[in-house]
Coordinates of C-alpha atoms and ligand atoms in Angstrom, one line a residue:
X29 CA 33.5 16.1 1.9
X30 CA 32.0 19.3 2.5
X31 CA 29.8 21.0 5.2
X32 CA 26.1 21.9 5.5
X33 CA 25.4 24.5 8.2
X34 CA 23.6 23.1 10.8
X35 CA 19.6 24.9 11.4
X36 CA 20.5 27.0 14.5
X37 CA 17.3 25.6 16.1
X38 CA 18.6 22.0 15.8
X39 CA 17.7 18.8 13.7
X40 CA 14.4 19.8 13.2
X41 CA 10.9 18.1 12.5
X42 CA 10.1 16.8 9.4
X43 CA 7.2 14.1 7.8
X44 CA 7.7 11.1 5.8
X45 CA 4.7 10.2 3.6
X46 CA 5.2 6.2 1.8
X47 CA 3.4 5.7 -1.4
X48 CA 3.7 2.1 -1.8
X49 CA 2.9 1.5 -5.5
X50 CA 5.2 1.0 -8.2
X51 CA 4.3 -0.2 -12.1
X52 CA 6.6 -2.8 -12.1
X53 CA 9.1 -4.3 -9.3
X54 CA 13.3 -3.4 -9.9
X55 CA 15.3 -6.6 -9.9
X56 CA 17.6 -4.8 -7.6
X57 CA 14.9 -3.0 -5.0
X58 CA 13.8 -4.0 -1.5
X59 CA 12.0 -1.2 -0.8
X60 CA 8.8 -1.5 0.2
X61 CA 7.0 -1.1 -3.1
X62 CA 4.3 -3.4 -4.7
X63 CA 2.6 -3.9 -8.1
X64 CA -1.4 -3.3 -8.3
X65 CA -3.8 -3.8 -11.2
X66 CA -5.6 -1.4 -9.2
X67 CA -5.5 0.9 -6.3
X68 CA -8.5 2.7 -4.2
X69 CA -6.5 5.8 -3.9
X70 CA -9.5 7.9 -1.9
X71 CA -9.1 5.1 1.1
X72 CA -5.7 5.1 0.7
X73 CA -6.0 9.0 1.2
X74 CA -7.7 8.8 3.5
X75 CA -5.9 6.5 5.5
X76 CA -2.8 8.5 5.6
X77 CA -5.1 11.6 6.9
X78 CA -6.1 9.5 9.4
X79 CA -3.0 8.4 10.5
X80 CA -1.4 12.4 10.0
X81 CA -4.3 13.3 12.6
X82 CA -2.9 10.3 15.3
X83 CA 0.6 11.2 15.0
X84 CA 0.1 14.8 15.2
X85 CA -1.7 14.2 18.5
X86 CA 1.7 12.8 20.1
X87 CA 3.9 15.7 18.4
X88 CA 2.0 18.8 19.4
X89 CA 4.0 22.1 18.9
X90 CA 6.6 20.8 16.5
X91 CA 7.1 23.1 13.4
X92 CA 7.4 20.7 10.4
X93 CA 10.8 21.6 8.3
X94 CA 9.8 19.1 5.3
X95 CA 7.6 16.7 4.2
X96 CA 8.8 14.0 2.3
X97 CA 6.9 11.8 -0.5
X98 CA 8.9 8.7 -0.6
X99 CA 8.5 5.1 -2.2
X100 CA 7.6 3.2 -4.3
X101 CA 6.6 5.7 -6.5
X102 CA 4.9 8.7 -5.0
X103 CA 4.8 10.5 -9.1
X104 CA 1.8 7.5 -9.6
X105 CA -0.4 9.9 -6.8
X106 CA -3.0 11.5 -8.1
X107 CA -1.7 15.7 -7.5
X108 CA -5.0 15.6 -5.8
X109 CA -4.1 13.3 -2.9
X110 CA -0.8 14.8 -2.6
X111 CA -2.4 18.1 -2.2
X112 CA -5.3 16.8 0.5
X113 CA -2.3 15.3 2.2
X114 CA -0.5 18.5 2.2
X115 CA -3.7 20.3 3.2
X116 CA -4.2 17.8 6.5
X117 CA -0.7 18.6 7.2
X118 CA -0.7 22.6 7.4
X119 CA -4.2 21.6 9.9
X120 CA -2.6 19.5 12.5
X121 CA 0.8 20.9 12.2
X122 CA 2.6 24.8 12.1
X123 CA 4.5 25.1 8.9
X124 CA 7.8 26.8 8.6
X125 CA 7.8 29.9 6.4
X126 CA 10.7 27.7 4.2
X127 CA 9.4 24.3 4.4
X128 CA 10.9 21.9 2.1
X129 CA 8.4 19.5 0.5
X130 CA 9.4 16.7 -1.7
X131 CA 8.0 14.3 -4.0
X132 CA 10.3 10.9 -5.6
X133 CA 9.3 10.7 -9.3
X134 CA 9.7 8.1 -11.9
X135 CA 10.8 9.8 -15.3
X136 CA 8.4 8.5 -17.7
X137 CA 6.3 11.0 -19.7
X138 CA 3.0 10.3 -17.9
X139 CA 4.6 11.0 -14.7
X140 CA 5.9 14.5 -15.8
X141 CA 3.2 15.9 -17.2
X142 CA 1.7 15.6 -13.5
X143 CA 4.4 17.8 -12.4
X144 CA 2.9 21.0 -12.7
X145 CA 0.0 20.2 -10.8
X146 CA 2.2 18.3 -7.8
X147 CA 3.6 22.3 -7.6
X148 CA 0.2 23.7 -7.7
X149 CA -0.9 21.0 -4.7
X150 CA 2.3 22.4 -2.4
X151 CA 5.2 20.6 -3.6
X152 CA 8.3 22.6 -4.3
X153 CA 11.0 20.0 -4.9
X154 CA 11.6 16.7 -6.9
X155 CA 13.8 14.1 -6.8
X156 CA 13.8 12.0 -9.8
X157 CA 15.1 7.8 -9.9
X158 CA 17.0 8.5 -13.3
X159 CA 19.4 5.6 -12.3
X160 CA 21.8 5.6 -15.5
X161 CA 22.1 8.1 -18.8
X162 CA 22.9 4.9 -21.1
X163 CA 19.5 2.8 -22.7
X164 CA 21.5 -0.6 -22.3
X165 CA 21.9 0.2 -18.6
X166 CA 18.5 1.0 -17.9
X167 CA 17.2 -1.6 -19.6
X168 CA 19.7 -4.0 -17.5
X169 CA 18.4 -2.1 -13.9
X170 CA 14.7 -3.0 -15.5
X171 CA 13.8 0.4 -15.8
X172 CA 10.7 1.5 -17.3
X173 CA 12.4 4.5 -19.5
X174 CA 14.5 5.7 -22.0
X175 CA 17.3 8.2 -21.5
X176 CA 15.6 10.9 -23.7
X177 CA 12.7 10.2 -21.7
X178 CA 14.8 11.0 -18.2
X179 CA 16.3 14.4 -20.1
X180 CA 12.7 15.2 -20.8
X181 CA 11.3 15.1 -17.5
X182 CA 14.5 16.8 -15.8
X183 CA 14.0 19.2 -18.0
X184 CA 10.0 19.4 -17.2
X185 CA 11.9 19.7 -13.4
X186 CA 13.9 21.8 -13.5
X187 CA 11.6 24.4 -15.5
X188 CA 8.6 23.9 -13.2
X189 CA 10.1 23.2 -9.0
X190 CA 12.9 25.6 -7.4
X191 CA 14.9 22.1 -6.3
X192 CA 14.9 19.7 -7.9
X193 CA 17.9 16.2 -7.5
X194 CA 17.7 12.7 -9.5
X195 CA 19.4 9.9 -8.5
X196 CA 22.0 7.5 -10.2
X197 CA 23.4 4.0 -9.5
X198 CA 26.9 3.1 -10.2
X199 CA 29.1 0.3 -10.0
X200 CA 27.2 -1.4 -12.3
X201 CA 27.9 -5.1 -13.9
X202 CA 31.1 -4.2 -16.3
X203 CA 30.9 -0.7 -16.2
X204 CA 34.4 1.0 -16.1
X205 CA 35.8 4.2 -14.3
X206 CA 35.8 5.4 -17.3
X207 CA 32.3 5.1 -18.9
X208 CA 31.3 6.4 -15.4
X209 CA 33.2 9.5 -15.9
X210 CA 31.9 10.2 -19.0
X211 CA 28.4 9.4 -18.0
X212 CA 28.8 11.8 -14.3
X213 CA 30.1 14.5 -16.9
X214 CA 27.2 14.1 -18.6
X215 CA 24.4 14.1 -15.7
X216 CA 26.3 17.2 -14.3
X217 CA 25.2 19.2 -17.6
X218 CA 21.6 18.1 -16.6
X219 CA 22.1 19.2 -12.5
X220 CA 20.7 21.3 -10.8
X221 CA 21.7 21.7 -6.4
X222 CA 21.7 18.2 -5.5
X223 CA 22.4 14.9 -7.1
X224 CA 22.6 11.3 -5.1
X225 CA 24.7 8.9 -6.1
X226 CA 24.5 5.3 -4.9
X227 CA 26.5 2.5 -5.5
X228 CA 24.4 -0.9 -6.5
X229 CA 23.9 -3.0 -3.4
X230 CA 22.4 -6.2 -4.1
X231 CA 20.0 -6.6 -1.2
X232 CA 18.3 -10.3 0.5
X233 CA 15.2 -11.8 -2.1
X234 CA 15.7 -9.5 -5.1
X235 CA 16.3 -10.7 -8.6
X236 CA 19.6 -9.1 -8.7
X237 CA 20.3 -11.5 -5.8
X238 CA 18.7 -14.7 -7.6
X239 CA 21.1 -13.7 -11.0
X240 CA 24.3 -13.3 -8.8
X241 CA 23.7 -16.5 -6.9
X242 CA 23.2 -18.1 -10.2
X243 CA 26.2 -17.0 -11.3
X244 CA 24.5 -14.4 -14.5
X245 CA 24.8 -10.9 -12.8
X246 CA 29.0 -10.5 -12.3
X247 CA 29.6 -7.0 -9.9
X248 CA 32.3 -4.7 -10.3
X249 CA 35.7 -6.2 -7.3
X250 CA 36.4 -4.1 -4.7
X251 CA 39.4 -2.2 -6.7
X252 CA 37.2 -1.8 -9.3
X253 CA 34.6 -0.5 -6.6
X254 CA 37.1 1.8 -5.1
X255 CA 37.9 3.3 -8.3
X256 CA 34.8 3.8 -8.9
X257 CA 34.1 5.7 -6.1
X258 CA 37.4 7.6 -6.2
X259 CA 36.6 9.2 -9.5
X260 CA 32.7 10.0 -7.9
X261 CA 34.4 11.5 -5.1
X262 CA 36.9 13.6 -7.7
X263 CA 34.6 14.9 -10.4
X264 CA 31.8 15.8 -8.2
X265 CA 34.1 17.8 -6.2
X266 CA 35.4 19.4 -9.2
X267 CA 31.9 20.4 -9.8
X268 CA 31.7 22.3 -6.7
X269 CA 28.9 19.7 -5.6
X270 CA 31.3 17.3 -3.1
X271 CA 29.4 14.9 -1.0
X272 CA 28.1 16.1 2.1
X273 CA 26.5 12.8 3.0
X274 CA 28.4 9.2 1.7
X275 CA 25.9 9.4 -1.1
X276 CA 24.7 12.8 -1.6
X277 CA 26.1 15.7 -3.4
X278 CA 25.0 19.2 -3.4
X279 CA 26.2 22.6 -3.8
X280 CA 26.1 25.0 -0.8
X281 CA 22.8 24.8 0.6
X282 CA 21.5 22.8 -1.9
X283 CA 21.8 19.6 0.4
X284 CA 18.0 17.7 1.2
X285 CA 16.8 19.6 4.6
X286 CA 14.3 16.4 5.0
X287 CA 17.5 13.8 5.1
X288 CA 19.2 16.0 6.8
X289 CA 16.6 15.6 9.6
X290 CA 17.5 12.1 9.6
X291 CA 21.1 11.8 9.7
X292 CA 21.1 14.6 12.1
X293 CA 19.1 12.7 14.3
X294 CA 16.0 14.8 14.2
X295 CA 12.1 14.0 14.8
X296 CA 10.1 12.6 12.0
X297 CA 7.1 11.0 11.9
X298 CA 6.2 8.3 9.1
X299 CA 3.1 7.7 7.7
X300 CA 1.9 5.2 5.0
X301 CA 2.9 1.1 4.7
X302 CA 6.3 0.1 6.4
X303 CA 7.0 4.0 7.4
X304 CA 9.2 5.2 10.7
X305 CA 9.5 7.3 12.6
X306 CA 11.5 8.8 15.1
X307 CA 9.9 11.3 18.4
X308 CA 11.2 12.7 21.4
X309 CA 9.6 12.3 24.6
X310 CA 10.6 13.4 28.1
X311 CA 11.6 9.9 28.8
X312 CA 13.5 9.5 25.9
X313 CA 13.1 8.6 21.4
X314 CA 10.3 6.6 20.7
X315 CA 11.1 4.2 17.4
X316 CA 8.2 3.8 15.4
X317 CA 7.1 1.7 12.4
X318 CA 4.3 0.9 10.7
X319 CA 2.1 -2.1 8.9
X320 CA 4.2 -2.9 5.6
X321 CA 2.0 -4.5 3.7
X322 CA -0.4 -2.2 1.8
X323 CA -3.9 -3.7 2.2
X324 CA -3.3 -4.7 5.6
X325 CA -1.9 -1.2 7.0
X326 CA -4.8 0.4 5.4
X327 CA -7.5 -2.6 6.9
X328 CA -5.9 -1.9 10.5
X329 CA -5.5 1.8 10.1
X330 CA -9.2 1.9 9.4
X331 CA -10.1 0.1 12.3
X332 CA -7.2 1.8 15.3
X333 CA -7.2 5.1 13.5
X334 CA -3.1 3.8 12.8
X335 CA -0.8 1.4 11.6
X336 CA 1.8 1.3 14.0
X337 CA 3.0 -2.2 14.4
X338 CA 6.1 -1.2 16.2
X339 CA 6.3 2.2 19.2
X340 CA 9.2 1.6 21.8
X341 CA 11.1 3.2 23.9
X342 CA 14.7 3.3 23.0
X343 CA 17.4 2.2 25.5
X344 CA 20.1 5.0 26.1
X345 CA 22.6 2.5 24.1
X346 CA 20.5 2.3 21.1
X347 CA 19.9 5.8 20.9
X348 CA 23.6 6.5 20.5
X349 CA 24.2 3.3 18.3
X350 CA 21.7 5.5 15.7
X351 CA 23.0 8.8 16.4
X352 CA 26.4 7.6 15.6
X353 CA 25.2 5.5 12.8
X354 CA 23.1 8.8 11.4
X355 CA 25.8 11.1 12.1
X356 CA 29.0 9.8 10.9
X357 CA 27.7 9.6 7.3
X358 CA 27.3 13.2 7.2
X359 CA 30.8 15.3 6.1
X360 CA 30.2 17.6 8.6
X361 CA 30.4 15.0 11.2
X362 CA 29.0 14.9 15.1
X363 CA 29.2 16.7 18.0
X364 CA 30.2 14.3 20.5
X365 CA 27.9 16.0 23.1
X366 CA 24.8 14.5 22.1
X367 CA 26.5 11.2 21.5
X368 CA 26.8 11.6 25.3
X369 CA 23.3 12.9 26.1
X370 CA 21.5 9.9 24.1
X371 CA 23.8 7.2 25.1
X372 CA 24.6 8.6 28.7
X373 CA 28.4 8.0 28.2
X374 CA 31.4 9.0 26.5
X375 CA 33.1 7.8 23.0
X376 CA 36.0 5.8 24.1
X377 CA 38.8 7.7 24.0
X378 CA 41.7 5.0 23.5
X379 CA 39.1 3.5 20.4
X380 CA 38.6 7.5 19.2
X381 CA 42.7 8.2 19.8
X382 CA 43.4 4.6 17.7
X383 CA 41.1 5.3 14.8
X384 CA 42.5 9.1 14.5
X385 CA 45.8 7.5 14.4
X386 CA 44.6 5.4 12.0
X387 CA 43.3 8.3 9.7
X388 CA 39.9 7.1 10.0
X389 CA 38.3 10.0 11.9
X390 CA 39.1 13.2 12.9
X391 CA 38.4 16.6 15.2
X392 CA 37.4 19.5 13.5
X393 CA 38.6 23.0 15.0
X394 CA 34.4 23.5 16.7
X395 CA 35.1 20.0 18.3
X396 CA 33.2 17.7 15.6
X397 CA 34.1 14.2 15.1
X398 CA 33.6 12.9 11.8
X399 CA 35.0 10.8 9.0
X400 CA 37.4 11.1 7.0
X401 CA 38.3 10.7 3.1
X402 CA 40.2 7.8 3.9
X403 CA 37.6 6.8 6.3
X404 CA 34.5 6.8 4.3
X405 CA 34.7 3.9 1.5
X406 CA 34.9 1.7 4.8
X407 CA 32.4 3.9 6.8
X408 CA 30.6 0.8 8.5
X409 CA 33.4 -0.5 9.9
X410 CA 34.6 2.7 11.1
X411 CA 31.2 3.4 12.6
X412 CA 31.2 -0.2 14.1
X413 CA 34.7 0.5 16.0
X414 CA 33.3 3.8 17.7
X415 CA 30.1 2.2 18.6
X416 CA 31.4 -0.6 20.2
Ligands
LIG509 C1 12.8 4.7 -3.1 S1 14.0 4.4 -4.3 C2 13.2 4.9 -5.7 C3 12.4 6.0 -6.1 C4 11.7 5.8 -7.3 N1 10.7 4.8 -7.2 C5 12.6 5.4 -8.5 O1 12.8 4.2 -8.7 O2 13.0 6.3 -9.2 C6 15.3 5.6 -4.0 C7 16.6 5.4 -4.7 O3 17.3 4.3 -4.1 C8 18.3 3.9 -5.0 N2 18.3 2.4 -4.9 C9 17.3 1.6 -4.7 N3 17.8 0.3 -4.6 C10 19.1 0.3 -4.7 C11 20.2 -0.6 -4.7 N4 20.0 -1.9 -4.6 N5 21.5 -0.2 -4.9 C12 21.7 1.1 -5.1 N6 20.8 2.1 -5.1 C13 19.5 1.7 -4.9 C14 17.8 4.3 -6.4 O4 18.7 5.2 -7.0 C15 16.5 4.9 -6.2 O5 16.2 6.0 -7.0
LIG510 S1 13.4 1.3 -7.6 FE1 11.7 2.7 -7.5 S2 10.4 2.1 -9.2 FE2 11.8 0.4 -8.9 S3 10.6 -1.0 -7.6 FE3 12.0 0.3 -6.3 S4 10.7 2.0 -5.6 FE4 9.7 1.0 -7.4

C-alpha cells in the first residue's frame, strides 16, 4: 500500500454536510438515507445553516481543509442550497486557499446535468456511486442506471471538476476474479486520481440481508473473497493507483484530503440527520452525533438551534480505541505518539513484538506502525489485538 504525505500542520479541520434523500432505497444500504415524495428543501437549508452557525461557535479559529457532501444523495440538492451552504461556511469559518469540497453523486442524467452549476456554487470535486460497469449487476445492486448512463456522467466529471473518484462494489453474488479484472481494467480507462473500491458487506435490516437469510442472495467464500481482493490489490497497483486506505486508491496526491481528516484522526464537524462529529477541547475529543431521522432533526434543530442528540466527552481509552481503529486502515500507518497522548499509555510491546512476528504489522524507518499486506484482508482482527 502506498503513502500519502501527511499536512505538516496536522490532521486538519474539515465539515461533513448529510443530505438524507435518496430516490429509491439500495437493498444493500444502511446508510442513513430515506425516500420522499417530497422534500421542503428551503427549511432543510436552512436547518443546516442553522446548525453550521452552532457548531462554528464551539470550533472558533479552525481553518476548514474540506467540506464534504455526503449521503444519501447530496447530487438530488438543488446547486442553490449547496452553494448557500457553502456561502454560510466561508462566514463562520476561515477557508484554506486549497480547500477541498466534495459532493457524492448518483450517475443518472438528471443528476449530471446539475454538475456544472454544483462547480459554479463552490464545489471542486465529485465522487460518483457507479457501483458496477455491467447492466445485469446494476440491476442486481437495484441501481437506478445504466452503464452508458455512468460513462456519461464521468465523463460530464471529469470534463467539468479538477477531482473527481466513483466508487465500485465487488465481491459480488457469482462474480469471478476474472470478470472483476476485466471489469477494474475497464473502470481504470474511465479514472481519473482516486477510485474506492469496497467489497459488498451485507449490513443488519437490509434486503440484501432478508435474500441471504432466505437463502436467494449466495456471496462470494472467503477464498473466493481473498482472491478477489488479491487481484484488486495487484491491478490497481499496476496502475500506479495502490491503496492508501483498505478501500481507497489514488495516485500520488490524488488521495481524499476530507477522509483523510478522518482516518488521521482529525476535527470535523457534522451537520445534517444522523451526522458526527469529532472536536478537540482542552479537556479532551468531544464525540458528537446528531438526530437521524430527517423530519425530526429538522423539527428539533428549529426549536434548539441543533440536532445533537449525542456530545460526550471521550475517555482517554476510547480516544485511542478510534485513533487506532482510524489509523491502522491507512497504508501509511500511525505514529505511536499520539496513540500515547489520546490513550495516556503505550501499545503493548509483547502484543506489538507478537503481531510483527506474526507479519501482521510493522515499523517503518520514521517510527510508523502500520499494517501490512499480509495484515490487511484481516485488518479488524489485527486492530482488535493492538487495542486490546
Ligand atoms: C453514501 S454511499 C452512496 C453514495 C451515493 N448515494 C450512491 O449510492 O452512489 C457511499 C458508497 O458506499 C458504498 N456502499 C454502501 N453500502 C455498501 C455495502 N453494503 N457494501 C459495500 N459498499 C457499500 C457504495 O459504493 C457507495 O457508493
Ligand atoms: S447506496 Fe446511495 S443511492 Fe442507494 S440508498 Fe444508499 S445512499 Fe441512497
Amino acid at each position: 500500500m502506498a503513502r500519502a504525505n501527511q499536512a505538516q500542520s496536522g490532521p486538519g479541520f474539515g465539515i461533513y454536510v448529510h443530505w438524507p434523500f435518496c430516490l429509491s432505497k439500495c437493498p444493500y444500504c444502511d446508510f442513513n438515507s430515506h425516500v420522499r415524495p417530497q422534500i421542503d428543501e428551503p427549511r432543510f437549508r436552512a436547518a443546516m445553516i442553522t446548525e453550521l452557525k452552532h457548531r462554528a461557535a464551539s470550533t472558533k479559529g479552525r481553518i476548514v481543509e474540506s467540506v464534504f457532501f455526503g449521503g444519501g444523495t447530496p447530487s438530488l440538492m438543488q446547486p442553490q442550497t449547496v452553494a448557500a451552504i457553502l456561502e454560510a461556511i466561508a462566514k463562520y469559518w476561515k477557508m484554506a486557499a486549497s480547500v477541498e469540497v466534495t459532493l457524492e453523486a448518483n450517475p443518472t442524467s438528471v443528476e449530471a446535468e446539475r454538475f456544472r452549476s454544483y462547480r459554479s456554487a463552490g464545489v471542486n470535486r465529485a465522487s460518483l456511486g457507479i457501483q458496477a460497469f455491467n447492466d445485469d449487476d446494476l440491476k442486481l445492486l437495484g441501481r437506478m442506471h445504466s452503464k452508458a448512463e455512468a460513462l456519461a456522467a464521468l465523463n460530464v466529471a471529469a470534463s467539468v471538476f479538477d477531482r473527481y473518484s466513483f466508487d465500485l462494489i465487488y465481491a459480488r453474488p457469482g462474480q469471478s476474479v476474472k470478470a472483476w479484472q476485466a471489469e477494474l481494467a475497464e473502470a481504470l480507462t474511465h479514472a481519473g486520481e482516486h477510485l474506492s473500491l469496497y467489497q459488498l458487506t451485507i449490513e443488519p435490516d437490509t434486503m440484501f440481508e432478508r435474500l441471504r437469510d432466505a437463502g436467494k442472495l449466495v456471496l462470494p467464500d472467503m477464498g473466493r473473497a481473498r482472491g478477489l481482493w488479491d487481484a484488486t490489490q495487484e491491478t490497481m497497483g499496476k496502475a500506479g493507483m495502490p491503496a492508501y486506505e483498505i478501500s481507497n486508491h489514488a495516485r500520488p496526491g490524488g488521495e481524499s484530503r476530507h477522509n483523510l481528516i478522518y482516518w488521521r484522526y482529525g476535527e470535523y464537524v457534522g451537520v445534517g440527520p444522523g451526522a458526527h462529529g469529532r472536536i478537540a477541547t482542552p479537556k479532551g475529543r468531544r464525540a458528537q452525533a446528531t438526530e437521524r431521522h430527517p423530519e425530526m432533526w429538522l423539527t428539533v434543530v428549529e426549536a434548539d438551534g441543533h440536532g445533537l442528540v449525542e456530545d460526550e466527552l471521550l475517555s482517554s481509552e476510547e480516544q485511542g480505541d478510534e485513533f487506532l481503529l482510524m489509523g491502522l486502515r491507512l497504508a501509511e500507518g500511525i505514529e505511536p505518539r499520539r496513540f500515547e497522548e489520546f490513550s495516556g499509555r503505550r501499545l503493548d510491546p509483547a502484543q506489538v513484538k507478537s503481531l510483527v512476528a506474526e507479519g501482521m504489522v510493522e515499523y517503518t524507518r520514521d517510527g510508523r506502525l502500520r499494517v501490512s499486506a499480509a495484515g490487511f484482508p484481516v485488518l479488524d482482527a489485527v486492530v482488535a489485538d493492538l487495542a486490546a
